[in-house]
Amino acid sequence: MKAAVITRYGPPDVVQVREVERPNPRDNEVLVRVRASTISAADWRIRKADPFVVRFFAGLVQPTKIQIGGMELAGTVESVGKLVTRFAAGDEVFGGTLFKLGTHAEYVCVPEAQLALKPVNLPLEEAAAVFFGGMTVLGFLANAKIQPGDRVLVYGASGSVGVFAVQVAKHSGAHVTAVCSTANLDLVKSLGADAVLDYTKEDFSKAGRVYDIVFDTVGKSGYWRSLRSLKRRGYYILVAGLGLDGWFVVSVLRSLLGGMWASVTGAARIVGSPKRGETTERLLFLKELIEAGKLKTVIERRYSLDEIAEAHRHAEAGHKKGHVLIVIE
């Protein structure tokens, strides 16, 4: 089968399409013929080994442990392991492999619990752009104990996590203020945000302590600015707070010290990881929202597998809107 293989750490061109052996599903796995996947920050960070800590789980000198990127997918069931009961050959499914990755390939094996039948009202290709952002948002908001009437600020509202954060928070009954760039204001408004701020013109923190939850999806809201915007004992969700600027040690120390200060003083509650939950249950909940017309994906661009180096280049440049698809014919 064809797969996009990361041959070494470096620029986008180190990702090359090669012939590799097709995997065989274990007893609890489903072999999926991949129709589409996405490019996320995790993909290009692993490819670049940025931050350096990536090397400790991908391979110290070169990426030997993780060579095929991609966390989420949509496709057709090819075959199933003997313990699989929910799927059969020919089913159209969506889901993800989490940090096992491997979806930038014609075939991938996925645990049954991490798949669901695709939403009936969503094209198969677009169903690939649900798992990572949707599951991330559900996990973090569960830890932040979001309630109807909460005032929630979503920073980075036009990204692959942010578009779901806005919509899921609205579905939860929150008043949502979304922060994005000038070019994305109309997009974010269309997702249902109650208020939209252009970060190039407005500083959200100058409004004072008005938010119950600040949801930073890109690690750029500013630690102390965010705390100044939270009501006492509010939740600061930091999805991408470690190493996003390459200064991993500095980021870790900043988060640890800031988190300790916030905890000791009772100023805020820092949420740095999603709440563990039943993967299948959450995936089915996302499917239900999509089929009810309460959740939609945002697709900015589509690339073929042969164009994956260019897809990496575009995603790494930043400011993408929603998702970048890798379509595998």
Short mmCIF file of N, CA, C and O in Angstrom, two decimals, residues 123-226:
data_model
loop_
_atom_site.label_atom_id
_atom_site.label_comp_id
_atom_site.label_asym_id
_atom_site.label_seq_id
_atom_site.Cartn_x
_atom_site.Cartn_y
_atom_site.Cartn_z
N PRO A 123 -20.48 14.22 4.05
CA PRO A 123 -19.70 13.48 3.06
C PRO A 123 -18.57 12.71 3.73
O PRO A 123 -17.99 13.18 4.73
N LEU A 124 -18.25 11.55 3.20
CA LEU A 124 -17.24 10.69 3.83
C LEU A 124 -15.92 11.42 4.03
O LEU A 124 -15.31 11.32 5.10
N GLU A 125 -15.47 12.17 3.04
CA GLU A 125 -14.19 12.88 3.18
C GLU A 125 -14.21 13.83 4.37
O GLU A 125 -13.26 13.89 5.15
N GLU A 126 -15.29 14.58 4.52
CA GLU A 126 -15.36 15.57 5.59
C GLU A 126 -15.47 14.95 6.97
O GLU A 126 -15.12 15.58 7.98
N ALA A 127 -15.95 13.71 7.03
CA ALA A 127 -16.04 13.03 8.32
C ALA A 127 -14.66 12.78 8.94
O ALA A 127 -14.54 12.55 10.15
N ALA A 128 -13.62 12.86 8.11
CA ALA A 128 -12.26 12.70 8.63
C ALA A 128 -11.87 13.84 9.56
O ALA A 128 -10.96 13.70 10.37
N ALA A 129 -12.55 14.98 9.46
CA ALA A 129 -12.17 16.17 10.20
C ALA A 129 -13.01 16.38 11.46
O ALA A 129 -13.36 17.51 11.81
N VAL A 130 -13.34 15.30 12.14
CA VAL A 130 -14.19 15.40 13.34
C VAL A 130 -13.47 14.91 14.58
O VAL A 130 -13.52 15.54 15.65
N PHE A 131 -12.78 13.80 14.49
CA PHE A 131 -12.31 13.06 15.67
C PHE A 131 -11.41 13.90 16.58
O PHE A 131 -11.71 14.08 17.76
N PHE A 132 -10.31 14.41 16.06
CA PHE A 132 -9.33 15.06 16.92
C PHE A 132 -9.89 16.31 17.59
O PHE A 132 -9.86 16.44 18.82
N GLY A 133 -10.41 17.24 16.79
CA GLY A 133 -10.94 18.47 17.37
C GLY A 133 -12.14 18.23 18.27
O GLY A 133 -12.22 18.77 19.37
N GLY A 134 -13.06 17.40 17.81
CA GLY A 134 -14.27 17.14 18.60
C GLY A 134 -13.98 16.44 19.91
O GLY A 134 -14.49 16.83 20.97
N MET A 135 -13.15 15.40 19.87
CA MET A 135 -12.84 14.65 21.09
C MET A 135 -12.03 15.49 22.06
O MET A 135 -12.20 15.41 23.28
N THR A 136 -11.12 16.31 21.53
CA THR A 136 -10.33 17.20 22.38
C THR A 136 -11.22 18.16 23.14
O THR A 136 -11.09 18.33 24.37
N VAL A 137 -12.15 18.78 22.44
CA VAL A 137 -13.04 19.76 23.07
C VAL A 137 -13.93 19.11 24.12
O VAL A 137 -14.09 19.63 25.23
N LEU A 138 -14.51 17.97 23.82
CA LEU A 138 -15.37 17.29 24.80
C LEU A 138 -14.60 16.95 26.07
O LEU A 138 -15.10 17.11 27.19
N GLY A 139 -13.37 16.47 25.91
CA GLY A 139 -12.57 16.10 27.07
C GLY A 139 -12.20 17.28 27.93
O GLY A 139 -12.32 17.23 29.17
N PHE A 140 -11.78 18.38 27.33
CA PHE A 140 -11.38 19.56 28.10
C PHE A 140 -12.58 20.24 28.76
O PHE A 140 -12.50 20.67 29.91
N LEU A 141 -13.69 20.36 28.03
CA LEU A 141 -14.85 21.01 28.63
C LEU A 141 -15.45 20.18 29.75
O LEU A 141 -16.03 20.72 30.69
N ALA A 142 -15.30 18.85 29.67
CA ALA A 142 -15.76 18.00 30.77
C ALA A 142 -14.94 18.28 32.03
O ALA A 142 -15.48 18.33 33.15
N ASN A 143 -13.64 18.48 31.88
CA ASN A 143 -12.79 18.79 33.02
C ASN A 143 -13.08 20.18 33.58
O ASN A 143 -12.90 20.43 34.77
N ALA A 144 -13.53 21.08 32.72
CA ALA A 144 -13.86 22.43 33.16
C ALA A 144 -15.28 22.54 33.67
O ALA A 144 -15.71 23.63 34.08
N LYS A 145 -16.02 21.44 33.63
CA LYS A 145 -17.39 21.39 34.18
C LYS A 145 -18.26 22.52 33.63
O LYS A 145 -18.94 23.23 34.37
N ILE A 146 -18.28 22.66 32.32
CA ILE A 146 -19.06 23.72 31.68
C ILE A 146 -20.54 23.57 32.03
O ILE A 146 -21.08 22.46 32.07
N GLN A 147 -21.19 24.71 32.28
CA GLN A 147 -22.60 24.73 32.67
C GLN A 147 -23.36 25.73 31.81
O GLN A 147 -22.79 26.70 31.30
N PRO A 148 -24.69 25.52 31.65
CA PRO A 148 -25.49 26.52 30.93
C PRO A 148 -25.35 27.88 31.60
O PRO A 148 -25.37 27.99 32.83
N GLY A 149 -25.21 28.91 30.79
CA GLY A 149 -25.06 30.26 31.33
C GLY A 149 -23.62 30.69 31.56
O GLY A 149 -23.36 31.87 31.80
N ASP A 150 -22.66 29.76 31.49
CA ASP A 150 -21.26 30.13 31.64
C ASP A 150 -20.85 31.08 30.52
O ASP A 150 -21.32 30.97 29.38
N ARG A 151 -19.97 31.99 30.85
CA ARG A 151 -19.38 32.87 29.85
C ARG A 151 -18.02 32.29 29.47
O ARG A 151 -17.14 32.16 30.31
N VAL A 152 -17.90 31.92 28.19
CA VAL A 152 -16.72 31.19 27.72
C VAL A 152 -16.02 32.01 26.63
O VAL A 152 -16.67 32.50 25.70
N LEU A 153 -14.71 32.17 26.77
CA LEU A 153 -13.91 32.78 25.72
C LEU A 153 -13.09 31.71 25.04
O LEU A 153 -12.41 30.92 25.70
N VAL A 154 -13.19 31.63 23.71
CA VAL A 154 -12.42 30.67 22.93
C VAL A 154 -11.36 31.43 22.14
O VAL A 154 -11.68 32.25 21.27
N TYR A 155 -10.10 31.18 22.45
CA TYR A 155 -8.99 31.84 21.76
C TYR A 155 -8.46 30.90 20.68
O TYR A 155 -8.15 29.75 20.95
N GLY A 156 -8.35 31.41 19.45
CA GLY A 156 -7.99 30.55 18.32
C GLY A 156 -9.23 29.86 17.80
O GLY A 156 -9.21 28.66 17.50
N ALA A 157 -10.31 30.62 17.65
CA ALA A 157 -11.63 30.04 17.37
C ALA A 157 -11.79 29.53 15.95
O ALA A 157 -12.77 28.83 15.67
N SER A 158 -10.87 29.84 15.06
CA SER A 158 -11.01 29.40 13.68
C SER A 158 -10.16 28.20 13.34
O SER A 158 -10.17 27.72 12.20
N GLY A 159 -9.43 27.65 14.30
CA GLY A 159 -8.58 26.50 14.06
C GLY A 159 -9.33 25.18 14.17
O GLY A 159 -10.54 25.16 14.43
N SER A 160 -8.61 24.08 14.01
CA SER A 160 -9.26 22.77 13.97
C SER A 160 -9.88 22.37 15.30
O SER A 160 -10.85 21.62 15.33
N VAL A 161 -9.34 22.87 16.41
CA VAL A 161 -9.96 22.65 17.72
C VAL A 161 -10.96 23.77 18.02
O VAL A 161 -12.06 23.54 18.53
N GLY A 162 -10.58 24.99 17.67
CA GLY A 162 -11.42 26.14 18.00
C GLY A 162 -12.81 26.10 17.40
O GLY A 162 -13.79 26.48 18.05
N VAL A 163 -12.94 25.63 16.14
CA VAL A 163 -14.27 25.61 15.51
C VAL A 163 -15.22 24.69 16.28
O VAL A 163 -16.43 24.96 16.37
N PHE A 164 -14.69 23.61 16.85
CA PHE A 164 -15.53 22.72 17.65
C PHE A 164 -15.76 23.29 19.05
O PHE A 164 -16.83 23.10 19.63
N ALA A 165 -14.76 23.99 19.60
CA ALA A 165 -14.92 24.58 20.93
C ALA A 165 -16.07 25.58 20.94
O ALA A 165 -16.88 25.61 21.88
N VAL A 166 -16.15 26.41 19.91
CA VAL A 166 -17.23 27.38 19.82
C VAL A 166 -18.58 26.67 19.76
O VAL A 166 -19.52 27.01 20.51
N GLN A 167 -18.70 25.69 18.91
CA GLN A 167 -20.00 25.04 18.69
C GLN A 167 -20.43 24.18 19.88
O GLN A 167 -21.61 24.19 20.26
N VAL A 168 -19.50 23.44 20.47
CA VAL A 168 -19.87 22.59 21.60
C VAL A 168 -20.20 23.44 22.82
O VAL A 168 -21.14 23.14 23.57
N ALA A 169 -19.47 24.54 23.03
CA ALA A 169 -19.79 25.43 24.15
C ALA A 169 -21.17 26.04 23.98
O ALA A 169 -21.95 26.14 24.94
N LYS A 170 -21.52 26.44 22.74
CA LYS A 170 -22.86 26.96 22.50
C LYS A 170 -23.92 25.90 22.74
O LYS A 170 -24.96 26.17 23.35
N HIS A 171 -23.65 24.69 22.30
CA HIS A 171 -24.61 23.60 22.53
C HIS A 171 -24.79 23.34 24.02
O HIS A 171 -25.88 22.92 24.44
N SER A 172 -23.76 23.62 24.81
CA SER A 172 -23.84 23.42 26.26
C SER A 172 -24.58 24.54 26.97
O SER A 172 -24.74 24.51 28.19
N GLY A 173 -25.00 25.55 26.23
CA GLY A 173 -25.76 26.65 26.81
C GLY A 173 -24.93 27.82 27.27
O GLY A 173 -25.42 28.69 27.99
N ALA A 174 -23.67 27.88 26.83
CA ALA A 174 -22.79 28.97 27.25
C ALA A 174 -22.94 30.19 26.36
O ALA A 174 -23.41 30.10 25.21
N HIS A 175 -22.54 31.35 26.89
CA HIS A 175 -22.39 32.57 26.09
C HIS A 175 -20.95 32.58 25.61
O HIS A 175 -20.02 32.59 26.43
N VAL A 176 -20.73 32.55 24.30
CA VAL A 176 -19.40 32.34 23.75
C VAL A 176 -18.85 33.60 23.10
O VAL A 176 -19.49 34.19 22.21
N THR A 177 -17.67 33.99 23.55
CA THR A 177 -16.90 35.05 22.89
C THR A 177 -15.73 34.38 22.19
O THR A 177 -14.96 33.64 22.80
N ALA A 178 -15.61 34.61 20.90
CA ALA A 178 -14.57 33.95 20.10
C ALA A 178 -13.52 34.96 19.68
O ALA A 178 -13.84 36.09 19.29
N VAL A 179 -12.26 34.56 19.75
CA VAL A 179 -11.14 35.42 19.35
C VAL A 179 -10.45 34.82 18.14
O VAL A 179 -10.09 33.63 18.15
N CYS A 180 -10.28 35.62 17.09
CA CYS A 180 -9.62 35.14 15.87
C CYS A 180 -9.05 36.35 15.14
O CYS A 180 -9.12 37.48 15.63
N SER A 181 -8.51 36.12 13.93
CA SER A 181 -7.96 37.21 13.14
C SER A 181 -9.05 37.84 12.28
O SER A 181 -10.15 37.30 12.14
N THR A 182 -8.71 38.98 11.68
CA THR A 182 -9.68 39.72 10.87
C THR A 182 -10.29 38.86 9.77
O THR A 182 -11.50 38.89 9.53
N ALA A 183 -9.46 38.07 9.12
CA ALA A 183 -9.92 37.28 7.97
C ALA A 183 -10.93 36.21 8.34
O ALA A 183 -11.67 35.74 7.47
N ASN A 184 -11.00 35.84 9.62
CA ASN A 184 -11.85 34.72 10.03
C ASN A 184 -13.09 35.14 10.81
O ASN A 184 -13.80 34.28 11.34
N LEU A 185 -13.33 36.44 10.92
CA LEU A 185 -14.46 36.92 11.72
C LEU A 185 -15.79 36.36 11.24
O LEU A 185 -16.60 35.88 12.04
N ASP A 186 -16.04 36.41 9.96
CA ASP A 186 -17.33 35.93 9.42
C ASP A 186 -17.48 34.42 9.63
O ASP A 186 -18.58 33.95 9.95
N LEU A 187 -16.40 33.67 9.43
CA LEU A 187 -16.46 32.23 9.64
C LEU A 187 -16.87 31.91 11.07
O LEU A 187 -17.78 31.09 11.30
N VAL A 188 -16.23 32.56 12.03
CA VAL A 188 -16.50 32.25 13.44
C VAL A 188 -17.91 32.69 13.83
O VAL A 188 -18.59 32.00 14.60
N LYS A 189 -18.38 33.79 13.28
CA LYS A 189 -19.77 34.21 13.54
C LYS A 189 -20.74 33.15 13.05
O LYS A 189 -21.76 32.87 13.68
N SER A 190 -20.43 32.55 11.90
CA SER A 190 -21.32 31.53 11.33
C SER A 190 -21.39 30.27 12.18
O SER A 190 -22.32 29.48 12.04
N LEU A 191 -20.44 30.10 13.08
CA LEU A 191 -20.44 28.93 13.96
C LEU A 191 -21.33 29.13 15.19
O LEU A 191 -21.53 28.20 15.96
N GLY A 192 -21.82 30.36 15.35
CA GLY A 192 -22.75 30.62 16.44
C GLY A 192 -22.21 31.41 17.61
O GLY A 192 -22.89 31.56 18.63
N ALA A 193 -20.99 31.95 17.49
CA ALA A 193 -20.43 32.73 18.59
C ALA A 193 -21.30 33.95 18.88
O ALA A 193 -21.81 34.60 17.96
N ASP A 194 -21.48 34.26 20.16
CA ASP A 194 -22.29 35.42 20.55
C ASP A 194 -21.55 36.73 20.32
O ASP A 194 -22.18 37.76 20.07
N ALA A 195 -20.24 36.69 20.46
CA ALA A 195 -19.41 37.88 20.22
C ALA A 195 -18.10 37.41 19.60
O ALA A 195 -17.62 36.32 19.91
N VAL A 196 -17.55 38.23 18.73
CA VAL A 196 -16.29 37.88 18.06
C VAL A 196 -15.32 39.05 18.22
O VAL A 196 -15.67 40.20 17.94
N LEU A 197 -14.10 38.75 18.66
CA LEU A 197 -13.06 39.76 18.84
C LEU A 197 -11.92 39.51 17.86
O LEU A 197 -11.48 38.37 17.68
N ASP A 198 -11.45 40.57 17.25
CA ASP A 198 -10.31 40.52 16.35
C ASP A 198 -9.05 40.78 17.18
O ASP A 198 -8.85 41.90 17.66
N TYR A 199 -8.20 39.76 17.34
CA TYR A 199 -7.05 39.92 18.24
C TYR A 199 -6.03 40.93 17.71
O TYR A 199 -5.18 41.41 18.47
N THR A 200 -6.12 41.27 16.43
CA THR A 200 -5.20 42.27 15.90
C THR A 200 -5.63 43.69 16.27
O THR A 200 -4.85 44.64 16.10
N LYS A 201 -6.86 43.83 16.77
CA LYS A 201 -7.38 45.16 17.09
C LYS A 201 -7.84 45.30 18.54
O LYS A 201 -7.95 46.43 19.04
N GLU A 202 -8.14 44.18 19.20
CA GLU A 202 -8.68 44.25 20.55
C GLU A 202 -7.94 43.29 21.48
O GLU A 202 -7.53 42.20 21.07
N ASP A 203 -7.78 43.72 22.72
CA ASP A 203 -7.18 42.87 23.76
C ASP A 203 -8.31 42.37 24.66
O ASP A 203 -8.91 43.15 25.39
N PHE A 204 -8.60 41.07 24.57
CA PHE A 204 -9.74 40.52 25.32
C PHE A 204 -9.61 40.71 26.82
O PHE A 204 -10.60 40.79 27.55
N SER A 205 -8.38 40.81 27.32
CA SER A 205 -8.17 40.86 28.77
C SER A 205 -8.55 42.21 29.37
O SER A 205 -8.70 42.34 30.60
N LYS A 206 -8.72 43.23 28.54
CA LYS A 206 -9.05 44.56 29.07
C LYS A 206 -10.49 44.67 29.56
O LYS A 206 -10.86 45.65 30.19
N ALA A 207 -11.30 43.65 29.24
CA ALA A 207 -12.69 43.67 29.71
C ALA A 207 -12.79 43.34 31.19
O ALA A 207 -13.85 43.50 31.80
N GLY A 208 -11.70 42.83 31.80
CA GLY A 208 -11.73 42.47 33.21
C GLY A 208 -12.13 41.03 33.42
O GLY A 208 -12.17 40.22 32.49
N ARG A 209 -12.43 40.70 34.66
CA ARG A 209 -12.73 39.30 35.03
C ARG A 209 -14.18 38.97 34.70
O ARG A 209 -15.07 39.06 35.55
N VAL A 210 -14.41 38.60 33.44
CA VAL A 210 -15.79 38.39 33.01
C VAL A 210 -16.09 36.96 32.60
O VAL A 210 -17.26 36.61 32.39
N TYR A 211 -15.08 36.11 32.49
CA TYR A 211 -15.30 34.76 31.94
C TYR A 211 -15.21 33.67 33.00
O TYR A 211 -14.38 33.72 33.90
N ASP A 212 -16.09 32.69 32.84
CA ASP A 212 -16.03 31.50 33.70
C ASP A 212 -14.99 30.51 33.16
O ASP A 212 -14.39 29.75 33.92
N ILE A 213 -14.80 30.52 31.84
CA ILE A 213 -13.84 29.62 31.19
C ILE A 213 -13.12 30.39 30.09
O ILE A 213 -13.76 31.05 29.27
N VAL A 214 -11.79 30.32 30.08
CA VAL A 214 -10.99 30.77 28.95
C VAL A 214 -10.41 29.51 28.32
O VAL A 214 -9.66 28.78 28.95
N PHE A 215 -10.78 29.27 27.06
CA PHE A 215 -10.38 28.06 26.35
C PHE A 215 -9.36 28.46 25.28
O PHE A 215 -9.72 28.96 24.21
N ASP A 216 -8.09 28.27 25.59
CA ASP A 216 -7.02 28.61 24.65
C ASP A 216 -6.67 27.38 23.83
O ASP A 216 -6.06 26.44 24.32
N THR A 217 -7.04 27.40 22.55
CA THR A 217 -6.84 26.22 21.70
C THR A 217 -5.48 26.21 21.01
O THR A 217 -5.11 25.19 20.41
N VAL A 218 -4.74 27.32 21.07
CA VAL A 218 -3.48 27.42 20.32
C VAL A 218 -2.28 27.82 21.16
O VAL A 218 -1.17 27.94 20.65
N GLY A 219 -2.47 28.02 22.46
CA GLY A 219 -1.35 28.36 23.34
C GLY A 219 -0.82 29.77 23.17
O GLY A 219 0.33 30.05 23.48
N LYS A 220 -1.68 30.70 22.69
CA LYS A 220 -1.19 32.04 22.42
C LYS A 220 -2.01 33.14 23.11
O LYS A 220 -1.83 34.32 22.82
N SER A 221 -2.89 32.78 24.02
CA SER A 221 -3.73 33.79 24.66
C SER A 221 -2.96 34.63 25.66
O SER A 221 -3.37 35.74 26.00
N GLY A 222 -1.84 34.11 26.14
CA GLY A 222 -1.08 34.82 27.17
C GLY A 222 -1.53 34.36 28.55
O GLY A 222 -2.70 34.53 28.91
N TYR A 223 -0.61 33.74 29.27
CA TYR A 223 -0.97 33.12 30.55
C TYR A 223 -1.60 34.12 31.51
O TYR A 223 -2.71 33.92 32.02
N TRP A 224 -0.91 35.23 31.76
CA TRP A 224 -1.39 36.17 32.76
C TRP A 224 -2.57 36.98 32.25
O TRP A 224 -3.46 37.35 33.02
N ARG A 225 -2.60 37.26 30.96
CA ARG A 225 -3.77 37.94 30.40
C ARG A 225 -5.02 37.09 30.59
O ARG A 225 -6.09 37.60 30.92
N SER A 226 -4.88 35.79 30.39
CA SER A 226 -6.03 34.90 30.54
C SER A 226 -6.50 34.84 31.98
O SER A 226 -7.71 34.88 32.25
#
